[in-house]
Amino acid sequence: MRAEERSGWLLVAPYASFLLAFALYPIAFALVLVFLHWDLVTTPTFAGVDNVALLAQDTRFWQSVANTFLFLAIHVPLQIVAALALAVALNRQLVFRAFWRAAFFLPVVISGAVVSILWSSLYATDVGLINSLLVRIGLQPVPWLTDPLTAMPAIAAMVTWKNVGFYVIIYLAGLQYIPRSCKEAIEIEGATTWQRFRFLTLPLLLPQTILVVTLSTINGFQLFIEPYVMTGGGPLRRTYSIVLYLYTNAFSYQKMGYAATIGVALALMIGAVILVQRRVLGTGDSL
Amino acid sequence: MRVVARRVCVALAMTPLVYGASCNRQPPRQSSEGASRPVVLSLAHLRHLGIDAKIGERKVRAVSLYAEAPDYRLAGSPARDGYEGVASVDDAARAAVVYLRAYEASGDTRDRTDALGLLSFIASMQTSDGEFVNFIDAHGVQNVKAPSSAKSMSYWAARSIWALGEAERVLGDSVMQQAGLRDVFNSAMGRMELDVLRGQLVGGSATATAEALLGLLAMQRAVPNTAISSLAERTAELLVVLTRGNSATAPWGAHLDSASADWHAWGARTVEALATAAIVLARPDFAVAARHEADALWSRYLVAGRVPALVDAKGDASWYPEIAYGVSPIVGGYLALAAATGESRYAAFAGLTGAWLLGDNAAHIAMYNDSAGRTFDGIDSDTSKAGVKVNRNAGAESTIEGLLALQQLTASPEAAKYLRYTRVGDASASLASLPTAREYAAPDGQRVRISLSDSGAAIHALPNTSAPKTLTYWPAANPSEVRLATLLATRWNAEHPDVQVRVQPLPAGRSSEEVLLAAIVAKATPDVSSNVSSALLARLVRAGGVVRLDDRVATAARLRERTTESMLASLRLPDGGIYAFPWKTNPEMLMYNIDQLKAAGVVPPRTQAELLDALRRLARDTNGDGRNDHWGMWATLKTTWFERFYDFYPLYLANAGGRTLVKNGDVLFENAAAEQAMELLRHAFAEGWLPKSNFALGRDPFADGTVAMKIIGPWFLKELNDLKVPGLRYDVVPVPAVDSVAASRRFAFADLRSIAIFSTTKHPDEAAQFVAYLTSPEADRMLIEEASQLPYRKALAGDARFTRSLALWPTLSTFATYVERTRDLDVDPDVVEIFDVISEAYERGAIYGIVPVKPALAKAAADVRKIIRAR
């Protein structure tokens, strides 16, 4: 082996071993677990395709899939609109602009559990701030987290609020890169503010939008901590996400084989949805 | 005394098999594996001795006097004793005590039946003036002529009083009244009172008086009343003054019938009676009197290395015969002193004395055979061979006294630890000239030294040459339990330099089950953890992750001391083993705000119909906005599995007559009891009598007055105390059940927490001793006082040792009455998933009412069956 090759292997080794230990090995282990019954403490036994068969007919699993897709349907569009609107606002010449940008980013770095506890109090039916405001303006309080119709939208709104700062950064970066000449040209053409946004800003932010859609979809599929802390999956299992169901099977019921099967199914689902999104939205490379 | 001595002489004269042994011979070493095995109590031989008899028209049970080796055929009194008879009240009364204590521990109805049969015999031997005849012949005819049998107020009368008092304590007053035994007791007590008030000992004997006093004290424990307590006090005072000598002067504090009388080991229960009187009558001075004899005289036996049969007033000892009847009373005396004084050294001395039964005797053989339940009749000197001979017959007295001693010893971890120790070196020949100390050695080589001091004997473990062993102990992470664990470990470490305990609170996690599970996977379990729930136990056992505890000396003894068999029944796994020590229980009750209920004109609900009515009346709109803002109760809408511990599950258990959710793979909850409990909640939710909302995290709606009742366990008392809610007055009642369920069939939910020793430990025996320490009466008192939580301990509410501790917390005594009437989670590997399924049914059927209750429960039952089938 030439010295150059040796150096190459040496340089690659740290990352390769990290990848092997913390990505490839767990993935391979999860794939093996799909065919096993294992409760963590006793010796695993061969399960054949029992876990896959169970998954296919497990109504609780499919309900968690439906719940997760409902969450995505609310969260992803809301995330794009909120992030884009805030980014556009924060891209202007504002007093204390740096402060505002930092303020909107702050929830991103706060622990999900802390945010969930905080929002549980905000959503509380009896003394929650939101309901207090509603009552003050003469409306009836809403059982945000205990009504099957409002629980998942309430969680989606909270997750959107928590993550919006991250996506604002992405959009802000995109806004910085819109050429001044293009802005001047469209202004000279006499375009209104809306037309400038619709026909210049929005198309030029397509790569960022694709990124936001992709990331928020992947993150959305991994919804866990919020329902875990705020609702425990209720009411009527309407906030039971796929990952919460996976966790419950793994660590409450100690059904590691079945949990791994859910995990593999989730990975396949994420892959499929991202593929569809990229087909629909394109990759943004044409811009 | 005369009778006793005769019986021993007869027993030894009948010796058919002689085991020659030198007194100097060193005992055969036992394997340390055998040493860690608890002694098995067997009543088989006592049952073998049982005979049917007919006295007049009354069919009774009695105990044959003798059983002769090698085939242990039954025999009556021989010619040399004038054919006194085939059975006596003397034996029947003590055998009844053995059966009663066995029944108390095991709940085995055979023991109860045998005890009642013997008590019936005793009753039939009573004469109209309250005295008793002792013997019957083979035809059931009373022997009224022999001095050892004639009608009198003597030993057999005293033992009858003892047995009848124990029967009242164990069986209760209604059984006693029904069997006519209470009248028998009253009549005997009346006769005894005549003697005592005249200042006379029963039968002129301290030992007989002591046994009668034990009967009075047992009765006083069961049904306290001033007539019994004043007679008991007067009787104890008669015994107190009998002490002679002191630690320097013979006969060294012995309680003697008269100044010139001998002290004899047989039946020497004065110390036991006085120490017990100190507890029952709250007279510490009686314990001081009991100490005189134990500290000055009995300490000499420990240093001498043997118990004499007799000590005369000058202090000269007669060492033979060695018999169980001479060992058992001293064992009982030491253990009663340990209970009265809290000094564990007395329990250790009981263990060292009781070791006679298992081999620490002149013949170096086990006198008690635990496969047959026999105790040999005795060991006597064999002058012809300058050694000793063993009488391998096993008559009633030896068998009964052996069992009486072992019943107590195996229920005391501190004593049981020393049961297989043997003395080191030759026994002393004189009590007057003794070495300064005596060593005793365990089969595994550990040694203790007993030395004499002014305050009696002291015991010291001899330093081990190896490095101290270390145990890691994980208590629950809440502040009060961490404080309790630290306190106990500090005390333990001071007392056990060879075994040091390191306390590490359970690492943070959502539940201790998940933390312990993670530790098992990572092979990082501690030696001991004290927060194991039944939800985790089945899995731990299946994985071989925990050590069995009922076959280790210390934990087996503590289990006997602390629990009854019925308390353990639901905790036994399919192999019959106990794998986690049931430590604390928190029976849930309905707590209510006294003033809110009073203001609404609501009486504390006793039935579920009353509860529903209370919920209706207590739900109200106080600010006039058209919406209810105060309710009777709050049932959380969360579906996390353990939330059902506070609504559906306790209401179901109250109705279910002891059934739980699943048992042996069968679903038990598809029934009317579950439907009624869930229907109550559905009705209340549907009517708005229960709030359909979750309150803000950290807020307790009971404490702030938003709701007037809550189903909760006693740990909440400490929380309320910490919250210091001004003006809050509360009380508790049992969780209401439907009308048709009798009070005796109502059970409370209690999330039992156990202590487990993990298989990864390198020191299972030391860990077992530590677990026994964590569950000792002293530790239990601290648990109550520090954490307002209840030890899983039999008769807790009526146990005088805990009265003061329970009184520290309002209503805790009421919670304590339910300790033995609880149901826990099922020890099932899928119990969490089963509770999740129940939660789903509860949501659908009760909270949101989208399906009727019955189909919701039927679906849950079907789902649970699927879960069970799938494993």
Coordinates of N, CA and C in Angstrom, one line a residue, chain B residues 37 289 305 557 625 637 639 741 754 862:
Chain B
R37 N -29.0 -21.7 54.3 CA -30.4 -22.3 54.0 C -31.2 -22.0 55.3
A289 N -36.8 -5.4 85.0 CA -36.8 -6.6 85.9 C -36.4 -7.9 85.0
G305 N -20.9 -21.4 77.4 CA -21.1 -22.2 76.2 C -22.2 -23.3 76.3
A557 N -36.5 -15.1 57.5 CA -36.9 -14.8 58.8 C -37.7 -13.5 58.9
D625 N -70.6 32.1 36.0 CA -70.4 32.2 34.6 C -71.1 31.1 33.8
L637 N -57.6 13.0 32.6 CA -58.0 12.5 31.3 C -56.8 11.8 30.6
T639 N -54.0 9.1 29.6 CA -54.2 7.7 29.4 C -52.9 6.9 29.7
V741 N -71.5 -5.5 47.9 CA -70.2 -6.1 48.3 C -70.0 -5.8 49.8
S754 N -41.3 -3.1 46.4 CA -40.5 -4.2 47.0 C -39.0 -3.9 46.9
A862 N -60.9 -8.7 25.1 CA -60.4 -9.4 23.9 C -59.0 -9.0 23.6

